[in-house]
Amino acid sequence: MEREEEESKKMEIDLSLKIDSDDDDEQVEEIEDHDQVKEDEKEEVHEATPGEIEDDSSVIQLSLQDNTKTKELSALEMEMESMKEENKVLRKVVEQTMKDYYDLQTKFSVIQENNIKRKDHTLSLSLQDNNATTSGEGPSRLIHEIFSKNIERNPSPLPQNNIDHDSISESDLGLSLRLQTSTCEKDNIEENKEAGKREQLASFETVQNKFQRVHELPAGITTHAAAYSPPNRKARVSVRARCETATMNDGCQWRKYGQKIAKGNPCPRAYYRCTVATGCPVRKQVQRCIDDMSILITTYEGTHNHPLPVGATAMASTASAATSFMLLDSSNPNSDYGYTTQQTFNNPYINSNTFHHSLNQSSNIRNINPNDPSQGIVLDLTNNNNLNEPRHFSTGGSSSSTSTDQHRFSWMQNKYNQQSSTSSSANIAMNNFYKPLEIHDRSWKSDQESNNSNNNNVTAIASDPKFRLAVAAAISSLMNKESNNNNTSNN
DNA sequence: CGGTTTTGACCCGCGC
DNA sequence: GCGCGGGTCAAAACCG
């Protein structure tokens, strides 16, 4: 409850700041207008005095006009002075509010820090079409349909406040969230398939029950949270996306400072640090997914100490939405998320789609990778309809279960040959939601240059209102659900 | 020449 | 205490 209050305070402050600053701007404009009026009137006065004097009466008239105009002028000056004073006061209020806001933010982060220490959560957020495995329909259409339904029913510009959650199940949305404690990872590795399947069923029921308890949604996600979030909170967000290049172009400037071959994955893990501002603590790790080399796992750690470049803001806002959820949820010691799911879905490589595959087809669970680079939030931007049928970058390769090694090394070979082949382009083009990601090979400068001709697809994905609505709705719904659960349990 | 990448060495935490 | 593995450092190489 405290958490929610603090969050709502933050929002209120945020809004009030906006209003204040807007008012401030208006005031300034008003003052400028007054200045303009004053100037105009001065001109008028100036024009009137040199007028031709034909007789005494006209002289008297003019002098009277002068007197009234002077009075008006002095009145306007007084008004201006008072407005200036008011402006000063308003500025002080804004400054004070800003100070309070940052104080609150700092306090909030300290509280979160303490809670995080107690419980290390891993949250995976998958946005994919679980029902489109055969039809080939992408998640964008599904999301569009779902939101269209709700918009039809409630033509509000904020659909996340009006989602009828009874009509949208998790499977309908193709959207799932899981939260887990990382301490149980090892236990999960030991589980056998049969036990795993039973756990999956239990987990699935739990997840469904959780989603059925969803209520109204707060609009508590701010887009600037990632750029200005408290520096002492080490947010960690992983993004899984199909990308055939060395790294995704997320709009930020990165410098590579290391590379390692991690155990269990022949693909090297690259380490980057943000160089947009000196001393920025943000790091990112980039590694190919062992099961599908076309998937690039980018893990962001830390928060930027500088305003993000325009191109990076959308991505950061999406990640921050997820981070906000993690922060909020982790502050709640009573949160019961993931107690069952964590036993089966402790691997971020096993996303909800794999989960549904396992359920529906009784197929194998993918191997747990202990070298999971993504303790934290996983934003899954892949359409894993063909998880059991990995994509190949080598030309002419066939997708068979025995070609795993060929699949892996075909990517390695292609990496040093040419980044895009016709087959890979065609493969990725099959995905009707996530387009091929922009090449980001050498430096940020080249990216900036190429941004003019190519789309920054990560940004585009994150900027997609449907995508953002879906993320916001999912996170908000869970946040609010949890708060409602607490309310009902308290009553 | 300055910025970036590469790569082996080093540090540190963790498990046995 | 030792070994392993992940993360970082820093010197050399590379590039525009």
Short mmCIF file of C-alpha atoms (C1' of nucleotides) in Angstrom, two decimals:
data_model
loop_
_atom_site.label_atom_id
_atom_site.label_comp_id
_atom_site.label_asym_id
_atom_site.label_seq_id
_atom_site.Cartn_x
_atom_site.Cartn_y
_atom_site.Cartn_z
CA MET A 1 0.00 0.00 0.00
CA GLU A 2 2.80 2.36 0.86
CA ARG A 3 4.34 1.49 -2.42
CA GLU A 4 1.22 2.43 -4.31
CA GLU A 5 0.84 5.63 -2.40
CA GLU A 6 4.38 6.57 -3.18
CA GLU A 7 3.89 5.70 -6.79
CA SER A 8 0.72 7.72 -7.00
CA LYS A 9 2.50 10.58 -5.27
CA LYS A 10 5.17 10.38 -7.88
CA MET A 11 2.57 10.54 -10.56
CA GLU A 12 0.78 13.42 -8.97
CA ILE A 13 4.01 15.28 -8.63
CA ASP A 14 4.86 14.45 -12.16
CA LEU A 15 1.53 15.76 -13.37
CA SER A 16 1.61 18.80 -11.19
CA LEU A 17 5.04 19.58 -12.45
CA LYS A 18 3.78 19.45 -15.96
CA ILE A 19 0.84 21.66 -15.13
CA ASP A 20 3.03 24.07 -13.23
CA SER A 21 5.51 24.32 -15.97
CA ASP A 22 2.75 24.73 -18.50
CA ASP A 23 1.23 27.48 -16.43
CA ASP A 24 4.61 29.01 -16.17
CA ASP A 25 4.98 29.02 -19.89
CA GLU A 26 1.56 30.50 -20.30
CA GLN A 27 2.44 33.16 -17.82
CA VAL A 28 5.54 34.01 -19.73
CA GLU A 29 3.54 34.16 -22.90
CA GLU A 30 0.98 36.35 -21.21
CA ILE A 31 3.68 38.68 -20.04
CA GLU A 32 5.06 38.79 -23.50
CA ASP A 33 1.60 39.60 -24.78
CA HIS A 34 1.33 42.39 -22.27
CA ASP A 35 4.65 43.71 -23.42
CA GLN A 36 3.35 43.66 -26.93
CA VAL A 37 0.18 45.50 -25.92
CA LYS A 38 2.23 48.04 -24.04
CA GLU A 39 4.44 48.60 -27.01
CA ASP A 40 1.47 48.99 -29.29
CA GLU A 41 -0.11 51.46 -26.96
CA LYS A 42 3.10 53.42 -26.70
CA GLU A 43 3.17 53.61 -30.43
CA GLU A 44 -0.40 54.81 -30.40
CA VAL A 45 0.44 57.47 -27.86
CA HIS A 46 3.46 58.38 -29.82
CA GLU A 47 1.45 58.65 -32.96
CA ALA A 48 -1.22 60.77 -31.29
CA THR A 49 1.02 63.47 -29.94
CA PRO A 50 2.56 64.69 -33.13
CA GLY A 51 -0.90 65.03 -34.63
CA GLU A 52 -1.83 68.37 -36.13
CA ILE A 53 -3.41 70.79 -33.66
CA GLU A 54 -6.18 72.73 -35.32
CA ASP A 55 -7.85 74.39 -32.37
CA ASP A 56 -7.85 74.62 -28.57
CA SER A 57 -10.57 72.05 -28.04
CA SER A 58 -8.64 69.41 -29.92
CA VAL A 59 -5.59 70.21 -27.79
CA ILE A 60 -7.61 69.63 -24.62
CA GLN A 61 -9.01 66.40 -26.05
CA LEU A 62 -5.55 65.14 -26.86
CA SER A 63 -4.18 65.99 -23.46
CA LEU A 64 -7.12 64.18 -21.85
CA GLN A 65 -6.40 61.17 -24.02
CA ASP A 66 -2.78 61.37 -22.96
CA ASN A 67 -3.78 61.35 -19.33
CA THR A 68 -6.03 58.32 -19.66
CA LYS A 69 -3.44 56.46 -21.69
CA THR A 70 -0.75 57.21 -19.13
CA LYS A 71 -3.04 55.92 -16.41
CA GLU A 72 -3.71 52.79 -18.41
CA LEU A 73 -0.01 52.35 -18.95
CA SER A 74 0.82 52.67 -15.31
CA ALA A 75 -1.95 50.22 -14.48
CA LEU A 76 -0.54 47.79 -16.98
CA GLU A 77 2.91 48.23 -15.55
CA MET A 78 1.56 47.53 -12.09
CA GLU A 79 -0.16 44.46 -13.42
CA MET A 80 3.05 43.35 -15.07
CA GLU A 81 4.97 43.81 -11.87
CA SER A 82 2.46 41.76 -9.93
CA MET A 83 2.57 39.07 -12.59
CA LYS A 84 6.33 39.03 -12.43
CA GLU A 85 6.10 38.56 -8.69
CA GLU A 86 3.60 35.79 -9.20
CA ASN A 87 5.90 34.25 -11.76
CA LYS A 88 8.74 34.26 -9.28
CA VAL A 89 6.56 32.56 -6.69
CA LEU A 90 5.47 29.98 -9.23
CA ARG A 91 9.05 29.28 -10.17
CA LYS A 92 9.90 28.78 -6.55
CA VAL A 93 6.99 26.37 -6.21
CA VAL A 94 8.17 24.46 -9.26
CA GLU A 95 11.70 24.27 -7.91
CA GLN A 96 10.45 23.10 -4.55
CA THR A 97 8.22 20.52 -6.17
CA MET A 98 11.11 19.27 -8.27
CA LYS A 99 13.24 18.99 -5.18
CA ASP A 100 10.50 17.10 -3.35
CA TYR A 101 10.06 14.86 -6.35
CA TYR A 102 13.70 13.87 -6.46
CA ASP A 103 13.78 13.43 -2.69
CA LEU A 104 10.83 11.11 -2.94
CA GLN A 105 12.43 9.27 -5.81
CA THR A 106 15.58 8.76 -3.80
CA LYS A 107 13.65 7.53 -0.79
CA PHE A 108 11.62 5.27 -3.00
CA SER A 109 14.72 3.76 -4.53
CA VAL A 110 16.20 3.11 -1.09
CA ILE A 111 13.06 1.28 -0.07
CA GLN A 112 13.13 -0.70 -3.28
CA GLU A 113 16.78 -1.51 -2.77
CA ASN A 114 16.05 -3.00 0.61
CA ASN A 115 13.24 -5.08 -0.77
CA ILE A 116 15.26 -6.27 -3.72
CA LYS A 117 17.92 -7.51 -1.37
CA ARG A 118 15.37 -9.69 0.29
CA LYS A 119 14.00 -11.15 -2.89
CA ASP A 120 15.68 -11.27 -6.23
CA HIS A 121 13.00 -11.51 -8.83
CA THR A 122 13.25 -12.45 -12.40
CA LEU A 123 10.43 -11.32 -14.56
CA SER A 124 9.87 -12.46 -18.07
CA LEU A 125 7.48 -10.70 -20.30
CA SER A 126 6.62 -12.33 -23.56
CA LEU A 127 4.68 -10.67 -26.27
CA GLN A 128 3.83 -13.26 -28.81
CA ASP A 129 1.00 -14.91 -30.51
CA ASN A 130 0.44 -18.25 -28.92
CA ASN A 131 -2.43 -19.10 -31.16
CA ALA A 132 -0.79 -18.28 -34.41
CA THR A 133 1.56 -21.18 -34.60
CA THR A 134 -0.11 -22.62 -37.63
CA SER A 135 -1.90 -19.69 -39.10
CA GLY A 136 1.23 -17.59 -39.34
CA GLU A 137 -0.52 -14.58 -37.95
CA GLY A 138 1.70 -12.32 -35.96
CA PRO A 139 1.07 -10.87 -32.55
CA SER A 140 0.55 -7.39 -33.82
CA ARG A 141 -2.72 -8.32 -35.41
CA LEU A 142 -3.80 -10.12 -32.28
CA ILE A 143 -2.97 -7.19 -30.08
CA HIS A 144 -4.73 -4.93 -32.51
CA GLU A 145 -7.82 -7.09 -32.41
CA ILE A 146 -7.85 -7.25 -28.66
CA PHE A 147 -7.47 -3.54 -28.26
CA SER A 148 -9.98 -2.90 -31.00
CA LYS A 149 -12.50 -4.94 -29.06
CA ASN A 150 -11.96 -2.86 -26.01
CA ILE A 151 -11.87 0.40 -27.83
CA GLU A 152 -15.16 -0.47 -29.45
CA ARG A 153 -16.65 -1.16 -26.08
CA ASN A 154 -14.96 1.73 -24.36
CA PRO A 155 -13.83 4.36 -26.80
CA SER A 156 -11.40 5.79 -24.32
CA PRO A 157 -7.97 6.95 -25.36
CA LEU A 158 -6.57 4.94 -22.47
CA PRO A 159 -7.61 1.40 -23.19
CA GLN A 160 -5.48 0.01 -20.39
CA ASN A 161 -8.00 1.47 -18.03
CA ASN A 162 -10.88 -0.23 -19.67
CA ILE A 163 -9.77 -3.69 -20.53
CA ASP A 164 -12.35 -6.30 -19.87
CA HIS A 165 -10.12 -8.88 -18.38
CA ASP A 166 -12.79 -11.48 -18.23
CA SER A 167 -12.86 -11.55 -21.96
CA ILE A 168 -9.11 -11.48 -22.45
CA SER A 169 -7.32 -14.41 -21.06
CA GLU A 170 -3.59 -14.72 -21.04
CA SER A 171 -3.72 -17.06 -23.94
CA ASP A 172 -5.92 -14.72 -25.89
CA LEU A 173 -3.48 -11.92 -25.50
CA GLY A 174 -0.51 -14.13 -26.09
CA LEU A 175 1.03 -12.28 -23.27
CA SER A 176 2.44 -13.77 -20.18
CA LEU A 177 4.39 -12.56 -17.23
CA ARG A 178 6.41 -14.61 -14.87
CA LEU A 179 8.25 -13.65 -11.80
CA GLN A 180 10.65 -15.88 -10.04
CA THR A 181 13.24 -16.00 -7.35
CA SER A 182 16.61 -16.77 -8.76
CA THR A 183 17.63 -18.83 -5.77
CA CYS A 184 15.63 -21.79 -6.95
CA GLU A 185 17.26 -22.08 -10.32
CA LYS A 186 19.43 -25.01 -9.54
CA ASP A 187 16.59 -27.08 -8.23
CA ASN A 188 14.81 -26.62 -11.48
CA ILE A 189 17.63 -28.04 -13.50
CA GLU A 190 17.27 -31.31 -11.65
CA GLU A 191 13.68 -31.81 -12.53
CA ASN A 192 12.78 -34.51 -14.97
CA LYS A 193 10.40 -34.10 -17.84
CA GLU A 194 7.38 -35.76 -16.27
CA ALA A 195 7.63 -33.72 -13.14
CA GLY A 196 8.15 -30.72 -15.33
CA LYS A 197 4.96 -31.33 -17.21
CA ARG A 198 2.99 -31.66 -14.00
CA GLU A 199 4.54 -28.47 -12.77
CA GLN A 200 3.70 -26.77 -16.00
CA LEU A 201 0.06 -27.67 -15.64
CA ALA A 202 0.03 -26.39 -12.10
CA SER A 203 1.88 -23.29 -13.10
CA PHE A 204 -0.40 -22.64 -15.98
CA GLU A 205 -3.41 -22.87 -13.72
CA THR A 206 -1.79 -20.52 -11.28
CA VAL A 207 -0.98 -18.03 -13.99
CA GLN A 208 -4.51 -18.24 -15.31
CA ASN A 209 -5.96 -17.75 -11.87
CA LYS A 210 -3.80 -14.71 -11.44
CA PHE A 211 -4.96 -13.27 -14.69
CA GLN A 212 -8.57 -13.91 -13.84
CA ARG A 213 -8.17 -11.73 -10.80
CA VAL A 214 -7.20 -8.73 -12.85
CA HIS A 215 -9.13 -5.58 -12.15
CA GLU A 216 -8.90 -1.95 -13.12
CA LEU A 217 -5.56 -0.60 -14.19
CA PRO A 218 -3.62 2.33 -12.88
CA ALA A 219 -1.79 4.46 -15.38
CA GLY A 220 1.36 4.40 -13.37
CA ILE A 221 4.04 4.01 -15.94
CA THR A 222 6.13 6.99 -16.83
CA THR A 223 8.24 6.98 -19.91
CA HIS A 224 11.19 8.83 -18.45
CA ALA A 225 11.75 6.39 -15.64
CA ALA A 226 14.55 4.60 -17.39
CA ALA A 227 16.42 7.72 -18.27
CA TYR A 228 16.23 9.31 -14.86
CA SER A 229 15.60 6.45 -12.51
CA PRO A 230 17.54 6.52 -9.29
CA PRO A 231 21.18 5.70 -9.86
CA ASN A 232 21.50 3.40 -6.89
CA ARG A 233 19.02 0.93 -8.28
CA LYS A 234 20.65 -1.49 -10.72
CA ALA A 235 17.87 -2.28 -13.12
CA ARG A 236 18.53 -5.25 -15.33
CA VAL A 237 16.49 -5.78 -18.42
CA SER A 238 17.03 -8.38 -21.08
CA VAL A 239 15.69 -7.98 -24.54
CA ARG A 240 15.32 -10.97 -26.76
CA ALA A 241 14.95 -10.01 -30.36
CA ARG A 242 15.59 -11.51 -33.73
CA CYS A 243 18.60 -9.75 -35.06
CA GLU A 244 21.10 -10.95 -37.58
CA THR A 245 23.66 -8.30 -36.77
CA ALA A 246 26.26 -8.19 -34.02
CA THR A 247 24.15 -5.99 -31.80
CA MET A 248 20.87 -4.18 -31.86
CA ASN A 249 20.79 -0.49 -32.53
CA ASP A 250 19.04 0.88 -29.50
CA GLY A 251 19.92 4.50 -30.09
CA CYS A 252 22.61 4.71 -27.45
CA GLN A 253 26.34 4.93 -27.96
CA TRP A 254 28.21 1.87 -26.70
CA ARG A 255 31.83 0.91 -26.43
CA LYS A 256 32.85 -2.69 -26.33
CA TYR A 257 35.16 -3.43 -23.45
CA GLY A 258 35.30 -7.18 -23.39
CA GLN A 259 34.26 -10.45 -24.85
CA LYS A 260 33.98 -13.89 -23.30
CA ILE A 261 32.99 -17.34 -24.31
CA ALA A 262 30.52 -18.25 -21.65
CA LYS A 263 30.15 -21.83 -20.61
CA GLY A 264 27.42 -23.69 -22.39
CA ASN A 265 27.18 -21.31 -25.30
CA PRO A 266 29.70 -21.32 -28.15
CA CYS A 267 28.67 -17.81 -29.05
CA PRO A 268 30.83 -15.18 -27.41
CA ARG A 269 29.25 -12.79 -24.99
CA ALA A 270 30.19 -9.19 -25.67
CA TYR A 271 30.34 -6.51 -23.02
CA TYR A 272 29.52 -2.91 -23.78
CA ARG A 273 29.38 0.23 -21.70
CA CYS A 274 27.44 3.36 -22.47
CA THR A 275 29.57 6.20 -23.74
CA VAL A 276 26.86 8.78 -24.29
CA ALA A 277 28.01 10.49 -21.11
CA THR A 278 31.26 10.01 -19.26
CA GLY A 279 30.78 7.91 -16.18
CA CYS A 280 27.46 6.49 -17.26
CA PRO A 281 27.13 3.24 -15.31
CA VAL A 282 24.99 1.45 -17.86
CA ARG A 283 26.41 -1.77 -19.26
CA LYS A 284 25.00 -4.17 -21.73
CA GLN A 285 25.77 -7.74 -22.61
CA VAL A 286 25.04 -9.12 -26.00
CA GLN A 287 24.88 -12.81 -26.73
CA ARG A 288 23.25 -15.08 -29.24
CA CYS A 289 20.68 -17.51 -27.95
CA ILE A 290 22.14 -20.99 -28.05
CA ASP A 291 18.88 -22.53 -29.21
CA ASP A 292 18.22 -20.07 -31.96
CA MET A 293 21.16 -18.12 -33.27
CA SER A 294 18.90 -15.63 -34.92
CA ILE A 295 17.84 -14.43 -31.49
CA LEU A 296 20.02 -11.83 -29.89
CA ILE A 297 19.83 -11.50 -26.12
CA THR A 298 20.76 -8.02 -24.99
CA THR A 299 20.95 -7.44 -21.28
CA TYR A 300 20.97 -3.89 -20.02
CA GLU A 301 22.19 -3.20 -16.51
CA GLY A 302 22.09 0.02 -14.59
CA THR A 303 20.44 3.30 -15.30
CA HIS A 304 21.67 6.11 -17.47
CA ASN A 305 22.91 9.24 -15.72
CA HIS A 306 22.09 11.38 -18.71
CA PRO A 307 19.14 12.12 -20.97
CA LEU A 308 18.81 9.45 -23.58
CA PRO A 309 19.19 10.18 -27.25
CA VAL A 310 15.87 10.54 -29.02
CA GLY A 311 16.23 7.20 -30.70
CA ALA A 312 16.82 5.40 -27.44
CA THR A 313 13.93 6.85 -25.51
CA ALA A 314 11.27 4.56 -26.89
CA MET A 315 13.28 1.46 -26.16
CA ALA A 316 14.09 2.71 -22.71
CA SER A 317 10.47 3.51 -22.04
CA THR A 318 9.43 0.01 -22.89
CA ALA A 319 12.13 -1.44 -20.71
CA SER A 320 11.31 0.99 -17.97
CA ALA A 321 7.69 -0.08 -18.06
CA ALA A 322 8.83 -3.57 -17.24
CA THR A 323 11.32 -2.25 -14.72
CA SER A 324 8.58 -0.28 -13.04
CA PHE A 325 6.64 -3.45 -12.64
CA MET A 326 9.61 -5.25 -11.16
CA LEU A 327 10.26 -2.42 -8.77
CA LEU A 328 6.68 -2.27 -7.67
CA ASP A 329 6.17 -5.95 -7.34
CA SER A 330 9.43 -6.65 -5.64
CA SER A 331 8.55 -4.17 -2.97
CA ASN A 332 5.68 -6.33 -1.98
CA PRO A 333 6.88 -9.11 0.28
CA ASN A 334 3.52 -10.83 0.03
CA SER A 335 3.68 -11.14 -3.66
CA ASP A 336 3.07 -14.72 -4.62
CA TYR A 337 4.08 -14.50 -8.24
CA GLY A 338 6.13 -17.29 -9.59
CA TYR A 339 6.06 -19.62 -6.67
CA THR A 340 4.84 -22.32 -8.90
CA THR A 341 6.04 -20.99 -12.20
CA GLN A 342 9.56 -20.59 -11.00
CA GLN A 343 9.92 -24.29 -10.62
CA THR A 344 9.35 -24.87 -14.25
CA PHE A 345 10.10 -21.66 -16.03
CA ASN A 346 13.23 -20.51 -14.45
CA ASN A 347 14.98 -20.13 -17.73
CA PRO A 348 14.32 -16.99 -19.67
CA TYR A 349 14.94 -18.97 -22.79
CA ILE A 350 11.83 -20.87 -21.91
CA ASN A 351 9.23 -18.27 -22.58
CA SER A 352 5.54 -18.59 -22.49
CA ASN A 353 5.41 -19.79 -26.01
CA THR A 354 7.67 -22.70 -25.28
CA PHE A 355 5.53 -23.29 -22.30
CA HIS A 356 2.45 -23.55 -24.43
CA HIS A 357 4.28 -25.77 -26.83
CA SER A 358 5.10 -28.05 -23.99
CA LEU A 359 1.57 -28.06 -22.79
CA ASN A 360 -0.16 -28.50 -26.06
CA GLN A 361 2.18 -30.83 -27.77
CA SER A 362 3.75 -32.61 -24.83
CA SER A 363 7.00 -31.75 -26.44
CA ASN A 364 10.35 -31.36 -24.76
CA ILE A 365 11.27 -28.58 -22.47
CA ARG A 366 14.29 -26.75 -23.70
CA ASN A 367 17.46 -27.19 -21.75
CA ILE A 368 18.03 -24.94 -18.83
CA ASN A 369 20.93 -22.69 -19.43
CA PRO A 370 22.75 -21.98 -16.17
CA ASN A 371 24.61 -19.13 -17.78
CA ASP A 372 21.59 -17.05 -17.98
CA PRO A 373 22.78 -13.50 -18.52
CA SER A 374 19.41 -12.07 -17.79
CA GLN A 375 18.55 -12.03 -14.18
CA GLY A 376 15.92 -9.39 -14.20
CA ILE A 377 13.34 -8.54 -16.78
CA VAL A 378 13.19 -10.29 -20.10
CA LEU A 379 11.43 -8.47 -22.86
CA ASP A 380 10.85 -11.14 -25.42
CA LEU A 381 10.54 -9.52 -28.82
CA THR A 382 10.71 -12.77 -30.71
CA ASN A 383 7.99 -14.68 -32.33
CA ASN A 384 8.89 -18.18 -31.29
CA ASN A 385 6.41 -20.04 -33.34
CA ASN A 386 9.20 -22.02 -34.85
CA LEU A 387 11.22 -22.66 -31.74
CA ASN A 388 11.33 -26.31 -32.50
CA GLU A 389 12.38 -25.46 -35.96
CA PRO A 390 15.33 -23.15 -35.65
CA ARG A 391 16.09 -20.76 -38.43
CA HIS A 392 19.19 -21.13 -40.48
CA PHE A 393 21.41 -18.47 -41.76
CA SER A 394 23.33 -20.78 -44.00
CA THR A 395 21.96 -20.96 -47.44
CA GLY A 396 20.24 -24.17 -48.30
CA GLY A 397 20.26 -25.49 -44.76
CA SER A 398 17.28 -27.53 -43.69
CA SER A 399 15.59 -27.22 -40.37
CA SER A 400 16.02 -30.62 -38.86
CA SER A 401 16.49 -31.56 -35.26
CA THR A 402 19.87 -33.06 -36.02
CA SER A 403 21.32 -29.94 -37.49
CA THR A 404 21.78 -28.00 -34.29
CA ASP A 405 25.52 -27.73 -34.60
CA GLN A 406 25.31 -26.88 -38.22
CA HIS A 407 22.81 -24.26 -37.28
CA ARG A 408 25.06 -22.76 -34.64
CA PHE A 409 28.16 -22.61 -36.72
CA SER A 410 26.41 -21.52 -39.83
CA TRP A 411 25.70 -18.34 -37.98
CA MET A 412 29.31 -18.09 -36.84
CA GLN A 413 30.45 -18.47 -40.41
CA ASN A 414 27.97 -16.02 -41.72
CA LYS A 415 28.92 -13.49 -39.14
CA TYR A 416 32.28 -13.11 -40.75
CA ASN A 417 31.06 -13.41 -44.28
CA GLN A 418 28.09 -11.26 -44.92
CA GLN A 419 25.52 -10.08 -42.46
CA SER A 420 22.52 -10.57 -44.62
CA SER A 421 21.72 -13.38 -46.95
CA THR A 422 18.63 -13.79 -48.98
CA SER A 423 17.55 -16.79 -46.97
CA SER A 424 17.89 -15.05 -43.64
CA SER A 425 16.11 -12.03 -44.92
CA ALA A 426 13.33 -14.19 -46.15
CA ASN A 427 13.17 -16.02 -42.85
CA ILE A 428 12.95 -12.89 -40.85
CA ALA A 429 10.55 -11.33 -43.27
CA MET A 430 8.20 -14.17 -42.43
CA ASN A 431 7.80 -12.60 -39.07
CA ASN A 432 5.12 -10.07 -39.70
CA PHE A 433 5.61 -8.15 -36.51
CA TYR A 434 9.30 -7.90 -35.91
CA LYS A 435 11.17 -6.68 -38.88
CA PRO A 436 14.84 -7.33 -39.50
CA LEU A 437 16.90 -5.31 -37.13
CA GLU A 438 19.22 -2.68 -38.30
CA ILE A 439 22.86 -3.41 -38.78
CA HIS A 440 24.96 -2.10 -35.94
CA ASP A 441 28.43 -3.30 -36.58
CA ARG A 442 31.05 -0.78 -36.06
CA SER A 443 30.09 2.36 -34.27
CA TRP A 444 27.33 4.59 -33.23
CA LYS A 445 28.36 7.14 -35.80
CA SER A 446 27.70 4.78 -38.62
CA ASP A 447 24.38 3.98 -37.04
CA GLN A 448 23.46 7.58 -36.88
CA GLU A 449 24.32 7.94 -40.52
CA SER A 450 22.38 4.88 -41.50
CA ASN A 451 19.42 5.91 -39.40
CA ASN A 452 18.45 8.23 -42.17
CA SER A 453 17.92 5.46 -44.61
CA ASN A 454 16.93 2.56 -42.42
CA ASN A 455 14.38 2.18 -39.72
CA ASN A 456 15.54 1.77 -36.22
CA ASN A 457 13.46 -1.26 -35.70
CA VAL A 458 13.96 -1.73 -32.02
CA THR A 459 12.85 1.80 -31.52
CA ALA A 460 10.07 1.23 -33.94
CA ILE A 461 8.91 -1.82 -32.04
CA ALA A 462 9.00 0.00 -28.78
CA SER A 463 7.38 3.02 -30.31
CA ASP A 464 4.59 0.98 -31.74
CA PRO A 465 1.56 2.19 -29.81
CA LYS A 466 0.01 -1.25 -29.95
CA PHE A 467 3.10 -2.82 -28.51
CA ARG A 468 3.42 -0.21 -25.83
CA LEU A 469 -0.23 -0.46 -24.99
CA ALA A 470 0.11 -4.18 -24.66
CA VAL A 471 3.13 -3.90 -22.40
CA ALA A 472 1.56 -1.15 -20.36
CA ALA A 473 -1.71 -3.00 -20.09
CA ALA A 474 -0.07 -6.24 -19.04
CA ILE A 475 2.11 -4.64 -16.44
CA SER A 476 -0.55 -2.31 -15.18
CA SER A 477 -3.07 -5.08 -14.93
CA LEU A 478 -0.76 -7.19 -12.84
CA MET A 479 0.18 -4.25 -10.69
CA ASN A 480 -3.39 -3.41 -10.02
CA LYS A 481 -4.42 -6.96 -9.60
CA GLU A 482 -1.87 -7.35 -6.91
CA SER A 483 -2.96 -4.19 -5.18
CA ASN A 484 -6.56 -5.33 -5.31
CA ASN A 485 -5.60 -8.66 -3.90
CA ASN A 486 -3.92 -6.92 -1.04
CA ASN A 487 -6.96 -4.74 -0.51
CA THR A 488 -9.32 -7.66 -0.43
CA SER A 489 -7.05 -9.64 1.84
CA ASN A 490 -6.81 -6.68 4.17
CA ASN A 491 -10.61 -6.41 4.24
"C1'" DC B 1 45.59 11.05 -34.15
"C1'" DG B 2 41.76 9.93 -31.50
"C1'" DG B 3 38.31 6.67 -30.82
"C1'" DT B 4 37.06 1.81 -30.98
"C1'" DT B 5 37.86 -3.15 -30.98
"C1'" DT B 6 40.43 -7.17 -29.74
"C1'" DT B 7 42.23 -10.24 -26.56
"C1'" DG B 8 44.96 -12.10 -22.90
"C1'" DA B 9 45.50 -11.21 -18.08
"C1'" DC B 10 43.61 -10.28 -13.87
"C1'" DC B 11 40.12 -9.96 -10.13
"C1'" DC B 12 36.53 -11.70 -7.48
"C1'" DG B 13 32.70 -14.45 -6.01
"C1'" DC B 14 31.04 -18.96 -5.43
"C1'" DG B 15 30.89 -23.88 -4.82
"C1'" DC B 16 33.25 -27.98 -3.48
"C1'" DG C 1 42.27 -23.52 -0.14
"C1'" DC C 2 41.50 -24.43 -4.83
"C1'" DG C 3 39.40 -24.34 -9.21
"C1'" DC C 4 35.96 -22.49 -12.15
"C1'" DG C 5 33.53 -19.04 -14.45
"C1'" DG C 6 31.84 -14.37 -15.10
"C1'" DG C 7 33.15 -9.70 -15.44
"C1'" DT C 8 36.62 -6.08 -16.09
"C1'" DC C 9 41.08 -4.07 -17.30
"C1'" DA C 10 44.43 -2.47 -20.31
"C1'" DA C 11 47.80 -2.69 -23.93
"C1'" DA C 12 48.09 -3.44 -28.69
"C1'" DA C 13 45.92 -3.36 -33.03
"C1'" DC C 14 42.80 -1.35 -36.02
"C1'" DC C 15 40.19 2.16 -38.48
"C1'" DG C 16 38.45 6.46 -40.41
#
